[in-house]
Coordinates of C-alpha atoms in Angstrom, one line a residue:
X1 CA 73.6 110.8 59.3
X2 CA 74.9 107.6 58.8
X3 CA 76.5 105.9 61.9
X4 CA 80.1 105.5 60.4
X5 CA 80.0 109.2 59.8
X6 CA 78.8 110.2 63.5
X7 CA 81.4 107.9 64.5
X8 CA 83.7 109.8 62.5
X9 CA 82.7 112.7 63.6
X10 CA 83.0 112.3 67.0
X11 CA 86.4 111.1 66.9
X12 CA 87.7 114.7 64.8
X13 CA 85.2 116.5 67.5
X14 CA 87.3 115.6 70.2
X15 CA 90.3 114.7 68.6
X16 CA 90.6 111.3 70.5
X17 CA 92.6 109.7 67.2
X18 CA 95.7 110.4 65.3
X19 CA 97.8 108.5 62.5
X20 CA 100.1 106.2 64.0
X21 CA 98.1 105.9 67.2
X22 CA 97.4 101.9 68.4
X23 CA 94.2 102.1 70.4
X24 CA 94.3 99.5 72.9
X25 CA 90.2 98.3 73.2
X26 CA 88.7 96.9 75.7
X27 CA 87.5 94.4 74.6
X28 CA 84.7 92.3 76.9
X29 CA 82.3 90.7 74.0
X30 CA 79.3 92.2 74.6
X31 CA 77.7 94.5 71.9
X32 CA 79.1 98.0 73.6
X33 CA 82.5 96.5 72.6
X34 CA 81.9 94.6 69.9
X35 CA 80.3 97.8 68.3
X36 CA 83.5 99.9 68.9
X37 CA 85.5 97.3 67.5
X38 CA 84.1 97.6 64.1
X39 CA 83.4 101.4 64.1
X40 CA 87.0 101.6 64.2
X41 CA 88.2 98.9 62.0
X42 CA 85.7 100.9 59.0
X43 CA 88.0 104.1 60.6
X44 CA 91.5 102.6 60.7
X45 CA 92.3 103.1 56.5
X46 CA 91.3 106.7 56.6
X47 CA 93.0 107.9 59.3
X48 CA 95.6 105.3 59.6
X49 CA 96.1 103.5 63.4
X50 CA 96.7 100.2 64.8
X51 CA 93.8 98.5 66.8
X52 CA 94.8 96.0 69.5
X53 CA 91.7 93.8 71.4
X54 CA 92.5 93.3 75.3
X55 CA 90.3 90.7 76.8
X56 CA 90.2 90.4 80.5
X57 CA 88.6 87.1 82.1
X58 CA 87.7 87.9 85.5
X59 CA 86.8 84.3 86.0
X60 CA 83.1 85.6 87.3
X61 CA 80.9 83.9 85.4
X62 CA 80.5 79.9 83.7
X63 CA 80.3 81.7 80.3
X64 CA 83.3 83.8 80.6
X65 CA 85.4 81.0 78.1
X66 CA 83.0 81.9 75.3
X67 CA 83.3 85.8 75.3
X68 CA 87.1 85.1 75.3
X69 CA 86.7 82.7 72.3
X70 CA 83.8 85.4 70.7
X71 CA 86.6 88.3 70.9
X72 CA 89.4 86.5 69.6
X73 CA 87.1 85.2 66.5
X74 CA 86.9 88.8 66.2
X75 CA 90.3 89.8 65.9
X76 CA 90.8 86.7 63.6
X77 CA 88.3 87.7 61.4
X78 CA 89.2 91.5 61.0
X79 CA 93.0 90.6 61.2
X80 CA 93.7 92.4 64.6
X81 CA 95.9 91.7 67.9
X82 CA 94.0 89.9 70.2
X83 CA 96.1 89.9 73.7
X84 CA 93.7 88.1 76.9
X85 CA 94.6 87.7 80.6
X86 CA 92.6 85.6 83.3
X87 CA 92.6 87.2 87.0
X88 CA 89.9 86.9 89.5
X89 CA 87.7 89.8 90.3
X90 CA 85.9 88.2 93.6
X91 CA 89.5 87.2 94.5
X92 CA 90.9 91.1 94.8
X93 CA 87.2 91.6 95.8
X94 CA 87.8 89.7 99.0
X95 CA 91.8 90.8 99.7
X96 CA 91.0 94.8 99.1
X97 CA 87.5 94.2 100.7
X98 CA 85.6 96.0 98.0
X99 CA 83.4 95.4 95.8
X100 CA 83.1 92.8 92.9
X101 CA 82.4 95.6 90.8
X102 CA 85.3 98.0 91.7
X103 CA 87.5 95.0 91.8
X104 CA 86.9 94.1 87.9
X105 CA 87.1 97.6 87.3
X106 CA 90.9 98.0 88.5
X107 CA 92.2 94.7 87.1
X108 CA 91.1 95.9 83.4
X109 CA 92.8 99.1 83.6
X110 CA 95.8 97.5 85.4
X111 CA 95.9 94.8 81.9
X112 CA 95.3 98.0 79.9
X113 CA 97.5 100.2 80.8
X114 CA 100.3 97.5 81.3
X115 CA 99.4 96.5 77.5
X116 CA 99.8 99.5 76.6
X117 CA 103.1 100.3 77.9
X118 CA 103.9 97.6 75.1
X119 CA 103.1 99.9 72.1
X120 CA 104.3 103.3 70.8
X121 CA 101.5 106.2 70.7
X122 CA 98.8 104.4 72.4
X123 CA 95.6 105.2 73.9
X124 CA 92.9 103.1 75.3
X125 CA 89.6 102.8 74.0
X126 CA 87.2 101.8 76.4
X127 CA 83.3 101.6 75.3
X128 CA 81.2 103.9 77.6
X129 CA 78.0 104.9 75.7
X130 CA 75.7 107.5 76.2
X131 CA 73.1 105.6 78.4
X132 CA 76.4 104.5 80.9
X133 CA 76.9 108.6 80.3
X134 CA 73.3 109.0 82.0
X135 CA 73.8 106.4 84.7
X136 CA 76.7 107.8 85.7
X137 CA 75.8 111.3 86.1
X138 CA 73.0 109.3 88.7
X139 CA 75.0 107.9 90.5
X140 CA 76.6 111.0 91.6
X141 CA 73.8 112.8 92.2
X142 CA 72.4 109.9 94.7
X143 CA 76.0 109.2 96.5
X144 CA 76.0 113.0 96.6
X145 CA 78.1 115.6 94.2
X146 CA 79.4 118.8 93.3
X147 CA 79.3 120.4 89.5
X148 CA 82.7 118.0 89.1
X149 CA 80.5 114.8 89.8
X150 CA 78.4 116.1 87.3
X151 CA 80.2 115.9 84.2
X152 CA 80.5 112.4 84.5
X153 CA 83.0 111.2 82.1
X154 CA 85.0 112.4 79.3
X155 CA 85.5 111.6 75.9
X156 CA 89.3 111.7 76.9
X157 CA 90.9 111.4 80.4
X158 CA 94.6 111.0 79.8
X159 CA 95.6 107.9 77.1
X160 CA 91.7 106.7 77.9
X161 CA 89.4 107.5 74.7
X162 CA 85.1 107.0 74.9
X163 CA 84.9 107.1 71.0
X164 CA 81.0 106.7 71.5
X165 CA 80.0 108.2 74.6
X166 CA 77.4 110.1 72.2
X167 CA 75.8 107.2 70.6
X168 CA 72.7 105.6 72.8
X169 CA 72.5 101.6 73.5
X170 CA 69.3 101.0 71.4
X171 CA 71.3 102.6 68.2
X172 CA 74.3 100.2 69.3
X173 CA 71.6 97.8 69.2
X174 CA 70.0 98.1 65.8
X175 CA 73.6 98.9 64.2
X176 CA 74.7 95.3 65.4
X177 CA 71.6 93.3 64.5
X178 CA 71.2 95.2 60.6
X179 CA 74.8 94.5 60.3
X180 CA 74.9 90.7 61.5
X181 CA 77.6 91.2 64.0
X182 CA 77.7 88.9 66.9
X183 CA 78.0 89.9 70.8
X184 CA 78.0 88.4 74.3
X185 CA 75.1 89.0 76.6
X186 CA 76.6 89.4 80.3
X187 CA 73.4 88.0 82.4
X188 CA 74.8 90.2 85.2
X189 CA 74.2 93.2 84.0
X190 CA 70.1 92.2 84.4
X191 CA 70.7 91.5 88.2
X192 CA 70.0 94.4 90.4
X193 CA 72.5 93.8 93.2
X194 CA 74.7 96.5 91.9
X195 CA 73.6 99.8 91.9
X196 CA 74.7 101.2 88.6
X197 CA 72.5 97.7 87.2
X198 CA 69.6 99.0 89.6
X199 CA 69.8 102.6 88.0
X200 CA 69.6 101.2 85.1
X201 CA 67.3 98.1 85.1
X202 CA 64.8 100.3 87.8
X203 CA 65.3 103.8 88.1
X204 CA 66.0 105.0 84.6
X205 CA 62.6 103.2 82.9
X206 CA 60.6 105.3 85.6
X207 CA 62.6 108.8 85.0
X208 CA 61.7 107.7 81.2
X209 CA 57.7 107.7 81.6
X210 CA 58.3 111.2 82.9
X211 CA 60.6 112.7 80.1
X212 CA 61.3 109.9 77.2
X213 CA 64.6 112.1 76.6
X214 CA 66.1 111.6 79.6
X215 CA 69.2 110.1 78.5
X216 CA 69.4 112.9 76.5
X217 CA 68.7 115.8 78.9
X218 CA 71.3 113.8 81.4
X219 CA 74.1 113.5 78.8
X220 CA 73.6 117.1 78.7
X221 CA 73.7 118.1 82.4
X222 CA 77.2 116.7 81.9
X223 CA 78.0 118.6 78.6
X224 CA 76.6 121.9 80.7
X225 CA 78.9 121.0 83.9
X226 CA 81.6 120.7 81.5
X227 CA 81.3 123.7 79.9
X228 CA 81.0 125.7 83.2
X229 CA 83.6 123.9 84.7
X230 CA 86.1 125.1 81.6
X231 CA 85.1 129.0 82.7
X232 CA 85.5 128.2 86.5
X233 CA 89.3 126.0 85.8
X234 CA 90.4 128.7 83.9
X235 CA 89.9 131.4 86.6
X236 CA 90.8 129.1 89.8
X237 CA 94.1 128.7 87.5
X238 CA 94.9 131.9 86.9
X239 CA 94.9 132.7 90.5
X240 CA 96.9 129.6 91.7
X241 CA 99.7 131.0 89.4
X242 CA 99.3 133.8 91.1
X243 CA 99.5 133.0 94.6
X244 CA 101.1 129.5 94.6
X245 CA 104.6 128.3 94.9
X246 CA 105.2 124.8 93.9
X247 CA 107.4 121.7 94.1
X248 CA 107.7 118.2 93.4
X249 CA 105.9 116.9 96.3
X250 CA 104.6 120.4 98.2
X251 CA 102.3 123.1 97.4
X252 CA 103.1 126.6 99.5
X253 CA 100.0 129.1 99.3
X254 CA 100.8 132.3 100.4
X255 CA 99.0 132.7 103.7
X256 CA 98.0 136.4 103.6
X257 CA 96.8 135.9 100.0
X258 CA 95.1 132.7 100.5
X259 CA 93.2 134.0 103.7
X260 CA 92.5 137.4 101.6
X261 CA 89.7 135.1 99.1
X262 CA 86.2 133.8 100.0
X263 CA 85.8 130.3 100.9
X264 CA 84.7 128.8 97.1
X265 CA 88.0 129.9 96.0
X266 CA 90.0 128.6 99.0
X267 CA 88.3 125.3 98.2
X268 CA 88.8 125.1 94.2
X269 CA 92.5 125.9 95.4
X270 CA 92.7 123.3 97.4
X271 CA 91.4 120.8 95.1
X272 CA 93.7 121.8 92.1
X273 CA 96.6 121.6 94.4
X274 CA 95.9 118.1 95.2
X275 CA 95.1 117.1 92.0
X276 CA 98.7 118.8 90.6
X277 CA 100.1 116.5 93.4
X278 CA 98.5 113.5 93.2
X279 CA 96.9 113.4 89.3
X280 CA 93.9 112.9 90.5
X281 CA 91.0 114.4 93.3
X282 CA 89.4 111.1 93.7
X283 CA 88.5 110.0 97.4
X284 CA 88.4 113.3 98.5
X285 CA 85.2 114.3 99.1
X286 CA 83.9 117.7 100.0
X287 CA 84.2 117.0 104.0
X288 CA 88.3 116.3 103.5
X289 CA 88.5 120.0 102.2
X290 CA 86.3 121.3 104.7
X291 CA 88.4 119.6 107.1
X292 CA 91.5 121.0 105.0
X293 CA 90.1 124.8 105.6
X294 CA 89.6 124.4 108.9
X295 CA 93.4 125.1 109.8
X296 CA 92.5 128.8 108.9
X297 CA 91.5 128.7 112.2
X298 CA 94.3 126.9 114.1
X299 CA 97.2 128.1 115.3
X300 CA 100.7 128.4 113.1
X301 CA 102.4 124.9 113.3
X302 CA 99.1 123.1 113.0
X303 CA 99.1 120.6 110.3
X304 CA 95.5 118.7 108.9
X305 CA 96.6 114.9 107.6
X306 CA 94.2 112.8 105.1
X307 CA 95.9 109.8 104.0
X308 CA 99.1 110.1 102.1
X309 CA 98.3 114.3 102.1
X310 CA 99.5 117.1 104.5
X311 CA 98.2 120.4 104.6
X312 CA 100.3 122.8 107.6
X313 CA 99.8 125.8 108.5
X314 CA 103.4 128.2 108.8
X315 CA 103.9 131.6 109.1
X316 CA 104.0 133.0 106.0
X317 CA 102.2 129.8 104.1
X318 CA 100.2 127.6 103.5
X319 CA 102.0 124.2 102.8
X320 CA 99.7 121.5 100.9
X321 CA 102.3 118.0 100.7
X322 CA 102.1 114.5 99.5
X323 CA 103.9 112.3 101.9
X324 CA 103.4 109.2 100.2
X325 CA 106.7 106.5 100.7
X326 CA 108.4 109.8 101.9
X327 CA 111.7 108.7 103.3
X328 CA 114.2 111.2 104.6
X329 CA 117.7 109.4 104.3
X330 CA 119.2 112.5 105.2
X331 CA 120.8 112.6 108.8
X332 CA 121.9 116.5 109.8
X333 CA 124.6 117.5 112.5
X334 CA 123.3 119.7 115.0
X335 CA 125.9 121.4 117.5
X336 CA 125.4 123.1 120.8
X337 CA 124.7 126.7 119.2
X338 CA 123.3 125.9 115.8
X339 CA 120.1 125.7 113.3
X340 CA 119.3 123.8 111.0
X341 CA 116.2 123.2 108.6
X342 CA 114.9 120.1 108.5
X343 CA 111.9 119.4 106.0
X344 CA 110.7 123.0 106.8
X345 CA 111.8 122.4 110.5
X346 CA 113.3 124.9 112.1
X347 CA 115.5 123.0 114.9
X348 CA 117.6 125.5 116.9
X349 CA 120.0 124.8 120.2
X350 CA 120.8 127.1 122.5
X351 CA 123.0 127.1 126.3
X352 CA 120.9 128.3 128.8
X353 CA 122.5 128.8 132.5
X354 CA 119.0 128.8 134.4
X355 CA 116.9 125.8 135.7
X356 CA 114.2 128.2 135.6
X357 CA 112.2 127.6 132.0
X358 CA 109.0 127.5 130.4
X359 CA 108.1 123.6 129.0
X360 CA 106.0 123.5 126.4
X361 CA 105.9 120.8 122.8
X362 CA 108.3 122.9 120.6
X363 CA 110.8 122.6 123.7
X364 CA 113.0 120.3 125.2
X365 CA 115.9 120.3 127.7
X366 CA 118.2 118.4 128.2
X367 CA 121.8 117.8 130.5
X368 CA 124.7 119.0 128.5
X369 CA 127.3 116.6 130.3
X370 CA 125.5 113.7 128.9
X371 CA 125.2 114.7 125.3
X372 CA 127.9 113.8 122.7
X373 CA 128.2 116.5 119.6
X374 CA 127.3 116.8 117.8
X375 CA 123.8 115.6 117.7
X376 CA 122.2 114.0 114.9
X377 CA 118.9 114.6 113.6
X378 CA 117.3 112.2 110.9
X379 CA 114.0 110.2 110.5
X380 CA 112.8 107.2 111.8
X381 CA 114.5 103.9 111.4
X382 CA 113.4 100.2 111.2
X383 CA 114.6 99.1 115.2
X384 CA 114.5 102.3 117.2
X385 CA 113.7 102.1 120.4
X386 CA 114.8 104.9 123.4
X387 CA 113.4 105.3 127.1
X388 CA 110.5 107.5 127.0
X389 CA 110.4 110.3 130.1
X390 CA 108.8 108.8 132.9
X391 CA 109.5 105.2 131.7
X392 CA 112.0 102.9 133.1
X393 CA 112.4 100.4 130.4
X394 CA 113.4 100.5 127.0
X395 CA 110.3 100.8 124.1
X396 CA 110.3 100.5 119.9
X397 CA 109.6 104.0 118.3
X398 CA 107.0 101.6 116.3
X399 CA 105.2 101.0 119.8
X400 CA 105.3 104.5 121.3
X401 CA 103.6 105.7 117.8
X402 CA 100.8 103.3 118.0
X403 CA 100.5 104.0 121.4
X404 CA 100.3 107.9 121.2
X405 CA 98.3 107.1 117.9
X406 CA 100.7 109.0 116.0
X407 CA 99.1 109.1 111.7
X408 CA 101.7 107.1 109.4
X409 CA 102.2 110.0 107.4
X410 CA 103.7 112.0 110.4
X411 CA 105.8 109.2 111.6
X412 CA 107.8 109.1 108.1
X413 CA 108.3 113.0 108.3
X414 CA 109.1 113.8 112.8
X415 CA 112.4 114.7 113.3
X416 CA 114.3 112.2 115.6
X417 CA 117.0 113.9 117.6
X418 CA 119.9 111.5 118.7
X419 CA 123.2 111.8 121.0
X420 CA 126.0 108.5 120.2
X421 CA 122.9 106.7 118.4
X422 CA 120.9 106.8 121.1
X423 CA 117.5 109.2 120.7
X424 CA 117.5 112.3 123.1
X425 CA 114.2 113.7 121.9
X426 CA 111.0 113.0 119.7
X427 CA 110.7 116.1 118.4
X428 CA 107.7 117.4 119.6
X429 CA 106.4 114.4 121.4
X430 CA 108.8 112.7 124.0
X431 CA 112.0 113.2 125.2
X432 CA 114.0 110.3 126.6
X433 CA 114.3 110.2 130.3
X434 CA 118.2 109.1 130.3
X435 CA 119.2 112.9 129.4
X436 CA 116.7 114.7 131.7
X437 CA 118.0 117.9 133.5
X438 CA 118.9 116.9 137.4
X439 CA 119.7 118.5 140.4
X440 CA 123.1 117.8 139.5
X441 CA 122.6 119.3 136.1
X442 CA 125.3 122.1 136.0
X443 CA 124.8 123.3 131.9
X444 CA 121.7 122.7 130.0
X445 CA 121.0 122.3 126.5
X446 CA 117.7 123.7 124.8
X447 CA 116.3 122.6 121.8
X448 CA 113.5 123.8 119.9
X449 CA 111.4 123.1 116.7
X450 CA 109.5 125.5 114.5
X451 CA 108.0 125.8 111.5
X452 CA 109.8 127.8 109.1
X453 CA 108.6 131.3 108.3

């Protein structure tokens, strides 16, 4: 078969192209790139889409001017858009501390995807081949991976399209030098200080004296994880329908359902809830949702924090959240015989007429005399400070979280219980010492904080 027509084919396979699209390529110089370009410039008539080139400098390497000046001949020459932006990889690199590599990675699809935005029915093209395809799958197997890490990438992952993620490096190779087309050689890619470059300059060749297909066979561990992955998605989704309620920024499983399935289940439920919250399961690793599971043990209340996610433990759920930039303006009355809900807080006050009580985290007491209603309940705010119980002198709320090591997340979310402005009670943490019950305390208010049923 002719490569224009597995080209072709691929594209109608996987429907990655349709007419009036403008596929966004990223374009770098070298022959992956350069061998998309053309494949879809032959394609553009017959199906009829726009094809813009998007060259990122990342200012890495002394011949980075001439693959800028080799992809804009290229546009020239087949009459395409030619966009290019210069930002330094080793620069974000050394900011983010990561690596060089992972650095590049996010400034391209940060041009991309702001590129884009510019144009009506786009997708980007990006040109992973089938060796990368094999590397990849690697990778994952040496850093350590489920059947999810196995199936690598796809040949469509939202507007990204890998038109030739079928079609191996030495055909690339032969296609560009029968048909004259010039490329860029990136010397980087033959230094072994990166590990995909060592997997593919050193481990690959010696997997390929055992089994000359290996590519092949690892392209098709993917295709297998894929297809098994398809059956598993489909049931793992039927049941989350089931046995899930869900909003915006919270998913509630229902606890005696949820506690009723084996532990694989509970897992892939917990992945596809994050992934439905966040768009994506990267950086959680296997370890997070163990962690995750292990409030199936812990007492109703408990919460399990990883980042920007929440997973707490009520009485009649299971509530997965994403707290990210959460900010609750809201700012609640609370009288002397009252409840409220607050974010799934249950905040009740009560007059008690004994000095004989039980202390424990969920409640506080306090001298009625001394408090102004009503009370307000809110969030944190930029400049609070109180007089912690046993303290003397005033402290910021900033402070007394670093100092009890409070996680971000749960600072944003903690109810903050105030009397005139001034905070009564860290919900669950600290109560201040200026409204303490005293001998001289004649009524006494109680306040306490629950999860909602």
């Amino acid at each position: 078969m002719k490569m224009e027509d597995r080209f072709l084919e691929t594209i109608r396979k996987h429907q990655l192209i349709e007419k009036g699209d403008t596929i966004i390529v990223g374009a770098s110089g070298g022959p992956d790139s350069q061998f998309l370009i053309y494949m879809l410039d032959k394609l553009r008539k017959e199906i009829d889409f726009d094809i813009v080139l998007a060259h990122l400098n990342h200012l890495h390497r002394k011949e980075a001017a001439k693959d800028e000046d080799l992809v804009r001949n290229t546009a020239k020459n087949l009459g395409l858009k030619f966009f290019s932006e210069a930002r330094s990889m080793d620069d974000l690199a050394k900011k983010e501390k990561i690596s060089s590599e992972d650095a590049g990675r996010r400034l391209r699809y940060d041009f991309f995807n702001r590129l884009a935005g510019k144009f009506p029915h786009s997708k980007i093209a990006v040109a992973h081949n089938k060796d990368d395809q094999a590397e990849t799958v690697l990778m994952r197997i040496v850093r350590g991976t489920g059947l999810d890490g196995l199936k690598a990438m796809a040949y469509r992952s939202g507007n990204i399209i890998r038109p030739i993620l079928d079609i191996k490096k030495k055909d690339i190779l032969t296609y560009l030098g029968k048909n004259n087309i010039p490329y860029a050689i990136d010397h980087t890619n033959f230094e072994a200080d990166y590990t995909r470059n060592k997997i593919r300059l050193e481990v690959i060749p010696l997997l390929e004296e055992i089994n000359p297909r290996f590519i092949d066979q690892a392209a098709r561990l993917s295709d297998l994880a894929k297809d098994d992955l398809t059956i598993i998605d489909y049931t793992i989704g039927e049941i989350f329908d089931k046995i899930c309620d869900r909003s915006v920024r919270a998913i509630k499983f229902r606890k005696n359902d949820f506690e009723s399935l084996r532990k694989p289940y509970q897992n892939r439920l917990i992945r596809l809830g994050i992934e439905k919250l966040k768009g994506t399961i990267k950086d959680i690793s296997k370890d997070n949702i163990d962690e995750f599971l292990s409030l199936i043990t812990l007492a109703n209340g408990k919460e399990i924090i990883k980042d920007d996610l929440r997973f707490r433990k009520s009485y009649d759920y299971y509530i997965l959240e994403d707290v990210k930039d959460f900010k609750n303006e809201s700012v609640y009355d609370l009288y002397a015989e009252d409840e409220i809900d607050f974010d799934g807080k249950i905040i009740k006050s009560s007059i008690i007429n004994s000095k004989t009580y039980t202390r424990d985290r969920s409640k506080a007491f306090f001298d009625y005399d001394k408090l102004k209603f009503p009370l307000k309940v809110r969030t944190r705010r930029n400049g609070d400070r109180f007089i912690p119980l046993g303290s003397k002198s005033n402290k910021k709320l900033k402070d007394f979280f670093i100092d009890q090591k409070i996680d971000r997340a749960k600072r944003d979310r903690l109810p903050i219980i105030l009397s005139d402005d001034k905070i009564i009670w860290i919900t669950g943490l600290r109560m201040s010492g200026e409204f303490k019950v005293t001998d001289l305390t004649s009524k006494i208010l109680q306040i306490e904080v629950y999860d909602e049923d």
